[in-house]
CSV table of C-alpha atoms in Angstrom, one decimal:
chain,number,residue,atom,x,y,z
U,1,MET,CA,265.0,37.9,173.8
U,2,THR,CA,265.7,34.4,172.4
U,3,ALA,CA,264.1,31.3,173.2
U,4,GLU,CA,267.1,30.3,175.0
U,5,ALA,CA,267.7,33.1,177.0
U,6,GLU,CA,264.1,33.0,178.8
U,7,TYR,CA,265.1,31.1,181.9
U,8,PRO,CA,268.5,31.8,183.3
U,9,VAL,CA,266.9,31.4,186.9
U,10,ILE,CA,265.8,27.7,186.5
U,11,GLY,CA,268.5,25.1,186.8
U,12,GLU,CA,268.8,21.9,185.6
U,13,GLY,CA,265.9,19.4,186.3
U,14,GLY,CA,263.4,22.2,186.8
U,15,ARG,CA,265.4,23.4,190.9
U,16,ALA,CA,266.2,26.8,191.4
U,17,GLU,CA,269.9,27.4,191.1
U,18,PRO,CA,271.7,27.2,194.4
U,19,GLY,CA,271.7,29.8,196.9
U,20,ARG,CA,268.4,31.5,195.6
U,21,GLY,CA,266.3,30.0,198.3
U,22,ALA,CA,263.7,28.0,196.5
U,23,GLY,CA,265.9,24.6,197.5
U,24,ARG,CA,264.4,24.6,201.1
U,25,VAL,CA,260.7,24.6,200.0
U,26,GLU,CA,261.0,21.7,197.5
U,27,HIS,CA,262.0,19.7,200.7
U,28,GLY,CA,259.7,21.2,202.9
U,29,ASP,CA,256.3,20.5,204.6
U,30,ALA,CA,254.3,20.7,201.2
U,31,ASN,CA,255.8,17.5,200.1
U,32,ALA,CA,255.6,15.7,203.2
U,33,THR,CA,252.2,16.0,203.1
U,34,ARG,CA,251.6,14.0,199.5
U,35,THR,CA,251.1,10.3,200.2
U,36,LYS,CA,253.2,8.0,198.1
U,37,ALA,CA,250.7,7.3,195.5
U,38,GLU,CA,249.8,11.1,195.0
U,39,PRO,CA,251.9,12.3,191.7
U,40,ALA,CA,253.9,15.3,192.1
U,41,LEU,CA,252.1,17.4,189.6
U,42,MET,CA,253.3,20.7,190.8
U,43,GLU,CA,257.0,19.4,190.7
U,44,ALA,CA,256.0,18.5,187.1
U,45,ALA,CA,254.5,21.9,186.3
U,46,VAL,CA,257.8,23.9,187.4
U,47,GLU,CA,260.3,21.4,186.0
U,48,ARG,CA,262.5,23.7,183.7
U,49,SER,CA,261.6,22.0,180.3
U,50,ASN,CA,257.8,22.5,181.2
U,51,MET,CA,258.0,26.1,181.7
U,52,GLN,CA,260.5,26.5,178.9
U,53,ARG,CA,257.9,25.2,176.7
U,54,ALA,CA,255.0,27.1,178.8
U,55,TYR,CA,257.1,30.5,178.1
U,56,GLN,CA,257.8,30.0,174.7
U,57,ARG,CA,253.8,29.5,174.1
U,58,VAL,CA,252.7,32.6,175.8
U,59,VAL,CA,255.4,34.8,174.2
U,60,ARG,CA,254.3,33.1,170.9
U,61,ASN,CA,250.5,34.0,171.6
U,62,LYS,CA,251.5,37.7,172.6
U,63,GLY,CA,248.1,38.9,174.1
U,64,ALA,CA,247.3,42.3,176.3
U,65,ALA,CA,249.0,43.1,179.5
U,66,GLY,CA,246.9,42.4,182.7
U,67,VAL,CA,246.7,44.4,186.1
U,68,ASP,CA,249.8,44.8,186.5
U,69,GLY,CA,250.9,46.5,183.0
U,70,LEU,CA,253.5,44.2,182.2
U,71,GLY,CA,253.8,43.1,178.7
U,72,VAL,CA,255.1,39.5,177.1
U,73,SER,CA,258.3,41.3,176.6
U,74,GLU,CA,259.1,42.0,180.0
U,75,LEU,CA,258.2,38.6,181.4
U,76,GLY,CA,261.9,37.6,180.7
U,77,ASP,CA,263.1,40.2,183.2
U,78,VAL,CA,260.5,39.5,185.7
U,79,LEU,CA,261.5,35.4,185.5
U,80,ARG,CA,265.1,36.3,186.2
U,81,GLN,CA,264.8,38.1,189.6
U,82,HIS,CA,261.6,36.5,191.0
U,83,TRP,CA,261.8,33.2,189.8
U,84,PRO,CA,263.1,31.4,192.8
U,85,THR,CA,260.7,32.9,195.3
U,86,ILE,CA,257.7,32.7,192.6
U,87,LYS,CA,258.5,28.9,192.3
U,88,ALA,CA,259.0,28.6,196.2
U,89,LYS,CA,255.4,29.7,196.6
U,90,LEU,CA,254.0,27.6,193.9
U,91,LEU,CA,255.9,24.3,195.8
U,92,ALA,CA,254.8,25.4,199.2
U,93,GLY,CA,250.9,25.9,197.9
U,94,SER,CA,251.0,29.7,198.8
U,95,TYR,CA,251.0,31.4,195.6
U,96,CYS,CA,247.9,33.8,195.1
U,97,PRO,CA,247.3,34.8,191.7
U,98,GLN,CA,246.3,38.9,190.9
U,99,PRO,CA,242.9,39.7,189.9
U,100,VAL,CA,242.3,39.7,186.1
U,101,ARG,CA,241.5,42.7,184.3
U,102,GLN,CA,238.1,42.7,182.7
U,103,VAL,CA,237.6,43.7,178.9
U,104,SER,CA,234.4,43.3,176.7
U,105,ILE,CA,234.2,42.6,173.1
U,106,PRO,CA,230.9,42.8,170.9
U,107,LYS,CA,229.3,39.5,170.5
U,108,PRO,CA,228.4,38.8,166.7
U,109,ASN,CA,224.9,38.2,167.6
U,110,GLY,CA,224.6,41.5,170.1
U,111,GLY,CA,225.7,41.9,173.2
U,112,GLU,CA,229.1,41.5,175.2
U,113,ARG,CA,231.7,38.8,175.8
U,114,LYS,CA,233.4,39.8,178.9
U,115,LEU,CA,237.3,38.4,178.8
U,116,GLY,CA,239.5,38.2,181.8
U,117,ILE,CA,242.9,38.9,181.0
U,118,PRO,CA,245.4,37.5,183.6
U,119,THR,CA,248.6,38.9,184.2
U,120,VAL,CA,251.5,37.6,181.6
U,121,LEU,CA,253.0,35.8,184.7
U,122,ASP,CA,249.9,34.0,185.7
U,123,ARG,CA,249.3,33.1,181.7
U,124,LEU,CA,252.9,31.5,182.3
U,125,ILE,CA,251.8,29.5,185.2
U,126,GLN,CA,248.5,28.9,183.9
U,127,GLN,CA,249.9,27.7,180.6
U,128,ALA,CA,252.5,25.1,182.6
U,129,LEU,CA,249.8,23.3,184.5
U,130,HIS,CA,247.5,22.9,181.2
U,131,GLN,CA,250.6,21.2,179.9
U,132,VAL,CA,250.7,18.8,182.8
U,133,LEU,CA,246.9,18.2,183.2
U,134,SER,CA,245.7,18.2,179.9
U,135,PRO,CA,247.7,14.8,179.1
U,136,ILE,CA,245.7,13.6,182.3
U,137,PHE,CA,242.0,14.8,181.4
U,138,GLU,CA,242.6,14.0,177.1
U,139,PRO,CA,242.2,10.4,177.5
U,140,THR,CA,239.0,11.1,179.5
U,141,PHE,CA,237.2,13.3,176.8
U,142,SER,CA,234.5,12.0,174.5
U,143,GLU,CA,235.2,11.4,170.9
U,144,HIS,CA,232.4,13.8,169.8
U,145,SER,CA,234.5,17.1,171.6
U,146,TYR,CA,236.3,18.8,169.0
U,147,GLY,CA,237.5,22.1,170.8
U,148,PHE,CA,240.2,23.2,172.5
U,149,ARG,CA,242.1,19.8,171.9
U,150,PRO,CA,245.2,18.5,170.8
U,151,GLY,CA,245.0,17.0,167.0
U,152,ARG,CA,241.3,18.3,166.9
U,153,ASN,CA,239.4,21.6,165.4
U,154,ALA,CA,236.5,23.0,164.3
U,155,HIS,CA,236.6,21.9,160.7
U,156,GLN,CA,236.6,18.3,161.9
U,157,ALA,CA,233.7,19.1,163.8
U,158,VAL,CA,231.8,20.7,161.1
U,159,ARG,CA,232.4,17.7,158.7
U,160,ALA,CA,230.7,15.6,161.8
U,161,ALA,CA,227.9,17.6,161.9
U,162,GLN,CA,227.4,17.2,158.0
U,163,ARG,CA,228.1,13.3,158.2
U,164,HIS,CA,224.9,13.4,160.6
U,165,VAL,CA,222.9,15.0,158.1
U,166,LEU,CA,224.0,13.0,155.6
U,167,GLY,CA,223.0,9.6,157.4
U,168,GLY,CA,219.5,10.8,157.5
U,169,HIS,CA,219.3,13.3,160.6
U,170,GLY,CA,217.8,16.0,159.2
U,171,TRP,CA,216.5,18.1,162.0
U,172,VAL,CA,219.4,19.7,164.6
U,173,VAL,CA,218.8,20.3,168.4
U,174,ASP,CA,220.9,23.6,168.5
U,175,LEU,CA,221.7,24.4,172.1
U,176,ASP,CA,222.8,27.5,173.8
U,177,LEU,CA,224.5,27.4,176.9
U,178,GLU,CA,223.7,31.0,178.4
U,179,SER,CA,226.8,32.7,179.3
U,180,PHE,CA,228.3,29.6,179.9
U,181,PHE,CA,231.8,30.7,181.0
U,182,ASP,CA,230.7,33.0,183.2
U,183,ARG,CA,228.0,30.5,185.5
U,184,VAL,CA,230.3,27.7,185.8
U,185,ASN,CA,230.2,26.2,189.7
U,186,HIS,CA,233.0,25.9,191.0
U,187,ASP,CA,232.6,23.5,193.3
U,188,LEU,CA,231.2,20.8,190.9
U,189,LEU,CA,234.2,21.8,188.5
U,190,MET,CA,236.6,21.3,191.2
U,191,ARG,CA,234.8,17.9,192.0
U,192,ARG,CA,235.4,17.1,188.6
U,193,VAL,CA,239.1,17.9,188.3
U,194,GLY,CA,239.6,16.2,191.9
U,195,GLU,CA,238.4,13.2,190.3
U,196,LYS,CA,241.8,12.5,188.4
U,197,VAL,CA,244.1,15.5,190.2
U,198,ALA,CA,245.0,14.4,193.6
U,199,ASP,CA,247.8,17.2,194.1
U,200,ARG,CA,246.3,19.4,196.8
U,201,ARG,CA,248.6,22.0,195.7
U,202,VAL,CA,247.3,22.4,191.9
U,203,LEU,CA,243.7,21.9,193.5
U,204,LYS,CA,243.8,24.9,195.5
U,205,LEU,CA,246.0,27.0,193.1
U,206,ILE,CA,243.3,26.3,190.3
U,207,ARG,CA,240.2,27.2,193.1
U,208,ARG,CA,242.5,30.2,193.5
U,209,TYR,CA,242.4,30.8,189.4
U,210,LEU,CA,238.8,30.3,189.3
U,211,LYS,CA,238.1,33.0,192.1
U,212,ALA,CA,241.0,35.8,191.4
U,213,GLY,CA,239.1,39.1,191.4
U,214,MET,CA,238.2,40.6,188.7
U,215,MET,CA,239.2,44.5,188.1
U,216,VAL,CA,237.0,46.8,186.1
U,217,ASP,CA,238.0,50.4,186.1
U,218,GLY,CA,240.2,50.1,189.0
U,219,LEU,CA,237.8,48.4,191.5
U,220,GLN,CA,238.2,44.9,192.3
U,221,SER,CA,235.2,42.7,192.5
U,222,PRO,CA,235.3,38.9,193.8
U,223,ARG,CA,234.0,36.4,191.6
U,224,ARG,CA,231.7,33.3,192.9
U,225,GLU,CA,231.3,31.4,189.7
U,226,GLY,CA,232.5,31.4,186.2
U,227,THR,CA,236.0,30.7,184.7
U,228,PRO,CA,237.0,33.8,182.6
U,229,GLN,CA,237.8,33.4,178.7
U,230,GLY,CA,241.5,34.7,178.6
U,231,GLY,CA,243.8,32.3,180.3
U,232,PRO,CA,245.0,29.4,179.3
U,233,LEU,CA,243.2,27.0,181.8
U,234,SER,CA,239.5,27.7,181.1
U,235,PRO,CA,239.3,25.9,177.6
U,236,LEU,CA,240.4,22.6,179.2
U,237,LEU,CA,238.2,23.4,182.6
U,238,SER,CA,235.4,23.8,180.2
U,239,ASN,CA,236.1,20.4,178.3
U,240,VAL,CA,236.2,18.9,181.7
U,241,LEU,CA,233.2,20.2,183.0
U,242,LEU,CA,230.8,19.9,179.8
U,243,THR,CA,232.5,16.0,179.5
U,244,GLY,CA,229.6,15.2,181.7
U,245,LEU,CA,227.2,16.4,179.0
U,246,ASP,CA,229.0,14.6,176.5
U,247,ARG,CA,229.0,11.5,178.6
U,248,GLU,CA,225.2,11.7,179.2
U,249,LEU,CA,224.6,12.2,175.4
U,250,GLN,CA,226.3,9.4,174.5
U,251,ARG,CA,224.4,7.3,177.3
U,252,ARG,CA,221.5,8.3,175.7
U,253,ARG,CA,222.9,7.1,172.3
U,254,HIS,CA,222.5,10.8,170.6
U,255,ARG,CA,224.2,12.0,167.4
U,256,PHE,CA,226.0,15.4,168.5
U,257,VAL,CA,229.0,17.4,167.8
U,258,ARG,CA,230.6,19.9,170.8
U,259,TYR,CA,233.0,22.3,170.1
U,260,ALA,CA,233.9,24.2,173.4
U,261,ASP,CA,230.3,24.9,174.3
U,262,ASP,CA,228.5,25.1,170.8
U,263,VAL,CA,226.4,21.7,171.0
U,264,VAL,CA,224.5,20.4,168.1
U,265,ILE,CA,222.5,17.0,168.4
U,266,HIS,CA,220.9,15.5,165.4
U,267,VAL,CA,217.6,13.8,165.0
U,268,ARG,CA,215.2,12.8,162.3
U,269,SER,CA,212.3,14.7,163.2
U,270,LYS,CA,211.3,17.7,164.8
U,271,ARG,CA,209.2,16.2,167.2
U,272,ALA,CA,212.2,14.0,168.3
U,273,GLY,CA,214.1,17.4,168.5
U,274,GLN,CA,211.5,19.0,171.0
U,275,ARG,CA,211.6,16.2,173.2
U,276,VAL,CA,215.4,16.1,173.5
U,277,LEU,CA,215.7,19.5,173.9
U,278,ALA,CA,213.5,19.4,176.9
U,279,SER,CA,215.1,16.6,178.5
U,280,VAL,CA,218.9,17.8,177.7
U,281,THR,CA,218.0,21.2,179.3
U,282,ARG,CA,216.6,19.8,182.5
U,283,TYR,CA,220.3,17.7,182.6
U,284,VAL,CA,221.7,20.5,182.1
U,285,GLU,CA,220.3,23.0,184.6
U,286,THR,CA,220.2,20.1,187.3
U,287,ALA,CA,223.4,18.3,186.8
U,288,LEU,CA,225.9,20.7,185.6
U,289,LYS,CA,224.1,24.0,187.3
U,290,LEU,CA,224.3,25.8,183.8
U,291,ARG,CA,221.3,27.6,182.0
U,292,VAL,CA,220.2,26.8,178.9
U,293,SER,CA,218.9,30.0,176.6
U,294,GLU,CA,215.7,29.6,175.7
U,295,THR,CA,215.5,32.1,172.9
U,296,LYS,CA,218.6,31.2,171.3
U,297,SER,CA,218.2,27.3,171.6
U,298,ALA,CA,216.2,25.8,169.2
U,299,VAL,CA,215.0,22.6,167.0
U,300,ALA,CA,215.3,23.6,163.1
U,301,ARG,CA,216.6,22.3,160.0
U,302,PRO,CA,220.4,22.6,159.7
U,303,SER,CA,220.1,25.0,156.5
U,304,GLN,CA,218.3,27.5,159.0
U,305,ARG,CA,221.2,27.4,162.0
U,306,THR,CA,224.8,28.2,162.1
U,307,PHE,CA,227.6,25.8,163.3
U,308,LEU,CA,231.0,27.6,163.7
U,309,GLY,CA,230.3,29.7,160.9
U,310,TYR,CA,228.9,27.2,158.4
U,311,ARG,CA,225.3,26.1,157.4
U,312,ILE,CA,224.8,22.9,156.2
U,313,ASP,CA,221.7,22.6,153.7
U,314,HIS,CA,219.2,20.3,152.8
U,315,ARG,CA,221.7,18.3,150.7
U,316,GLY,CA,224.1,18.0,153.2
U,317,VAL,CA,226.6,21.2,151.3
U,318,LEU,CA,228.4,23.4,153.5
U,319,CYS,CA,228.0,26.8,153.0
U,320,ILE,CA,229.1,30.1,154.6
U,321,SER,CA,226.5,31.9,157.0
U,322,VAL,CA,225.3,35.3,156.4
U,323,LYS,CA,226.6,36.2,159.6
U,324,SER,CA,230.0,35.2,159.2
U,325,ARG,CA,230.2,37.2,155.9
U,326,VAL,CA,228.9,40.0,157.6
U,327,ARG,CA,231.5,39.9,160.8
U,328,LEU,CA,234.1,39.7,158.0
U,329,ILE,CA,232.9,42.5,156.2
U,330,GLY,CA,232.7,44.5,159.8
U,331,LYS,CA,236.3,43.7,160.3
U,332,LEU,CA,237.4,44.9,156.9
U,333,ARG,CA,235.7,48.1,157.2
U,334,GLN,CA,237.7,48.9,160.2
U,335,LEU,CA,240.9,47.8,158.7
U,336,LEU,CA,240.0,50.1,155.6
U,337,ARG,CA,239.1,53.2,157.8
U,338,ARG,CA,242.6,53.5,159.1
U,339,ALA,CA,244.0,52.7,156.0
U,340,ARG,CA,242.9,56.5,154.7
U,341,GLY,CA,246.0,58.1,153.6
U,342,ARG,CA,248.2,55.5,153.3
U,343,SER,CA,249.4,53.8,150.3
U,344,LEU,CA,247.4,50.9,148.4
U,345,SER,CA,250.4,48.6,148.8
U,346,HIS,CA,250.2,49.1,152.4
U,347,THR,CA,246.5,48.6,152.8
U,348,ILE,CA,246.5,45.4,150.6
U,349,GLU,CA,249.3,44.5,153.4
U,350,VAL,CA,247.0,45.2,156.2
U,351,LEU,CA,243.8,43.1,154.7
U,352,ASN,CA,245.9,40.1,153.2
U,353,PRO,CA,246.3,38.0,156.6
U,354,VAL,CA,242.6,38.6,157.5
U,355,LEU,CA,241.5,37.4,154.0
U,356,ARG,CA,244.0,34.4,153.9
U,357,GLY,CA,242.9,33.4,157.3
U,358,TRP,CA,239.4,33.4,156.5
U,359,ALA,CA,239.8,32.1,153.5
U,360,ALA,CA,241.7,28.8,155.0
U,361,TYR,CA,238.7,28.6,158.0
U,362,PHE,CA,235.9,28.4,155.0
U,363,LYS,CA,237.8,26.1,152.7
U,364,LEU,CA,234.9,23.8,153.5
U,365,ALA,CA,232.3,25.8,152.1
U,366,HIS,CA,231.0,25.5,148.5
U,367,SER,CA,229.6,29.0,148.6
U,368,LYS,CA,231.1,30.6,145.3
U,369,THR,CA,228.6,33.6,144.6
U,370,ALA,CA,229.3,34.7,147.8
U,371,LEU,CA,233.1,34.4,147.8
U,372,GLN,CA,233.0,36.1,144.9
U,373,PHE,CA,230.7,38.7,146.5
U,374,ILE,CA,233.4,39.6,149.2
U,375,ASP,CA,236.1,39.7,146.3
U,376,GLY,CA,234.4,42.1,144.8
U,377,TRP,CA,233.5,44.2,147.6
U,378,VAL,CA,237.2,44.1,148.9
U,379,ARG,CA,238.4,45.5,145.0
U,380,ARG,CA,235.6,48.0,145.1
U,381,LYS,CA,236.4,49.4,148.4
U,382,LEU,CA,240.2,49.7,147.4
U,383,ARG,CA,239.3,51.6,144.3
U,384,CYS,CA,236.7,54.0,146.6
U,385,ILE,CA,240.0,54.8,148.9
U,386,LEU,CA,241.9,55.7,145.5
U,387,TRP,CA,238.9,57.8,144.3
U,388,ARG,CA,238.9,59.4,147.6
U,389,GLN,CA,243.2,60.0,147.5
U,390,TRP,CA,243.2,61.5,144.4
U,391,LYS,CA,240.6,64.5,145.3
U,392,ARG,CA,240.7,66.9,142.4
U,393,PRO,CA,239.9,66.4,139.0
U,394,TYR,CA,242.8,66.8,137.4
U,395,THR,CA,244.6,64.4,139.7
U,396,ARG,CA,242.3,61.7,138.7
U,397,GLN,CA,242.7,62.4,135.0
U,398,ARG,CA,246.4,61.9,135.3
U,399,TYR,CA,246.0,58.7,137.4
U,400,LEU,CA,243.3,57.1,135.1
U,401,GLN,CA,245.8,57.9,132.1
U,402,ARG,CA,248.2,56.3,133.8
U,403,LEU,CA,246.7,53.2,134.5
U,404,GLY,CA,245.5,52.8,130.8
U,405,LEU,CA,242.5,55.0,130.1
U,406,SER,CA,242.4,57.6,126.8
U,407,GLU,CA,242.6,61.1,127.5
U,408,GLN,CA,239.2,62.1,127.0
U,409,ARG,CA,237.7,59.0,129.1
U,410,ALA,CA,239.9,59.8,131.5
U,411,TRP,CA,239.1,63.4,131.8
U,412,LYS,CA,234.9,62.6,131.2
U,413,SER,CA,235.1,60.2,134.3
U,414,ALA,CA,237.0,62.7,136.6
U,415,VAL,CA,234.3,65.3,136.4
U,416,ASN,CA,231.4,63.2,136.2
U,417,GLY,CA,230.1,64.7,139.8
U,418,ARG,CA,229.5,61.3,141.2
U,419,GLY,CA,230.4,59.9,144.9
U,420,PRO,CA,233.5,57.7,146.1
U,421,TRP,CA,231.7,54.7,146.0
U,422,TRP,CA,229.6,55.0,142.7
U,423,ASN,CA,232.9,55.6,141.0
U,424,ALA,CA,234.8,52.5,142.5
U,425,GLY,CA,232.0,50.5,141.2
U,426,ALA,CA,232.0,52.4,137.5
U,427,SER,CA,233.2,50.7,134.5
U,428,HIS,CA,236.2,53.4,134.2
U,429,MET,CA,237.7,52.3,137.7
U,430,ASN,CA,237.2,48.3,136.6
U,431,ALA,CA,238.9,49.1,133.5
U,432,ALA,CA,241.9,51.3,135.3
U,433,MET,CA,242.0,48.8,138.3
U,434,PRO,CA,240.7,45.2,137.3
U,435,LYS,CA,241.5,42.1,139.1
U,436,ALA,CA,244.3,41.3,137.1
U,437,ARG,CA,246.3,44.3,138.5
U,438,PHE,CA,245.3,43.6,142.1
U,439,ASP,CA,246.6,39.9,141.7
U,440,ARG,CA,249.9,41.3,140.7
U,441,MET,CA,250.0,43.9,143.8
U,442,GLY,CA,249.5,40.3,145.7
U,443,LEU,CA,245.8,41.3,147.0
U,444,VAL,CA,244.4,37.9,148.1
U,445,ALA,CA,241.2,36.3,146.2
U,446,VAL,CA,239.3,34.6,148.9
U,447,LEU,CA,237.7,32.4,146.2
U,448,ASP,CA,240.9,31.6,144.1
U,449,THR,CA,242.2,30.7,147.8
U,450,VAL,CA,239.7,28.4,148.8
U,451,LEU,CA,239.6,26.6,145.4
U,452,ARG,CA,243.0,26.2,145.8
U,453,LEU,CA,243.1,24.9,149.1
U,454,GLN,CA,239.8,22.4,148.1
U,455,ARG,CA,242.6,21.2,145.2
U,456,VAL,CA,244.8,20.3,147.6
U,457,SER,CA,243.1,19.0,150.4
C-alpha cells in the first residue's frame, strides 16, 4: 500500500468522514469538560496530517506483531474499517489499549531484557501522541541529554564525554540504573507529565498504556510499575522522568552525559567520584524511586569503562570496546550459520548491511588493529564456508585452480587433511581468495569504511 492510500477513513482537518459516527463524539461531553485554557491535545493527535505522519513512521519501522497477531501490512485495512470508532473513543477518553506481548532478548552483559510489543494499532496511536507531546517536552530537556531526541545522537554523547576527559576530568562515575524501564514509578511519571499536559484524555490514555497488561504464553499479568521498551512513547517518557536527574546534576554543577538510562559523571579524582556516586545514588532512590545497581555502577578511569560501545583511553582517544567487538562477531556468527549452502555472493549481501551499519556507528574510533582483526575474521569465515562447500578433494582442486593456483599446489592443498578453519587461514586460500577478490565481490571492509567516513567528516 502506498503512503497516500493509508488513510481513506480520515477526512480533511482530521475529522472522520460524515456518516461514520465519529462526528457526534467530537462535540460531546469530553470537549465540554475542558477549560478554555486547556490545549486540545487529543484533537491534535488524531488530526489527519499527524496521523498520516504516524502511519508512515510505523510502517517504515516495521516491527513484530502484538497480541492480536496483526502485522504492519494489515494496519491499513484495520483503519479503513474501524478508524471512525477508534477516533471516537480516543476523543471521548474511553479508548483502552490491548495488552503488550512480552518477548525477551539477551543482554550483551548477560541476563535478559524484557520488551513489550504493543499491537500495531497501539503503536500507531502512541506514535501520534509522541508527535504532539515531543514539542511540548523537548524545550524542557537538558542540553546534556542525548538519547531519543530530535537532532541528537549517540555520537554527540560520546564526543561530549571525550571533551570532559580532555578537560582534565580523568575519573568517571558510571551510574547503572537497574532495570530502569521495568521500575519506573507510574505516579511519579504521571505527575511529571501532568505538569505540562492538561488534556485529561491524554493523561488517562498514557496511564492506560503504562498499566496495560503483559501477555506471556497466553496469560496476562497486570503491571504496577515500569514502561515497557518497545512502544514509541517509552523513550519520551523515560526522558521526562530522568530530566529530574539531569536538573539535579546541573544544580550540583557536575559534568555529565546522559543517553537514555546510560549516565556518566566526570570528576577529577577517585575520592570525588566516590562521594558523587553515594550522593547521586541517594537522590535517584529517594526522589525518582529507582534503583542503582551496586555491582554495575563504579568509579573508574574512562579507559576501564564502556560508554555507548566506546572506550576513552587516558589520552582521550576513542576506541571500540571489547564488548562491542564480541557482540558484532556473535551477530555475524548467526548470519553465517544460516548462510551455509548458499552462494558466497548471497552471503555477502546478508553481511554487508550489518558491517556497514557497525562501521558507521564506530566511525569515531581510532582502533585500526581491532578493525583489521574484524575484517580478517570475516574473510576467513567466508573462506571456511567455501572450503566446506567444496567438500571433496577433486572439487577443491578444481576450484583452487580456477582461482589461480597451479595444479600441483591446488592438489597438495586439497588433500592436506586439515580442517576447514585451518585451511581458511592458510596461504593457499589467502592466495585463491585475497582481499582484492572480496572487494570486487562487494564485501564491506569495516576498516576502509571507517577511514572513508572519517575523511568525509
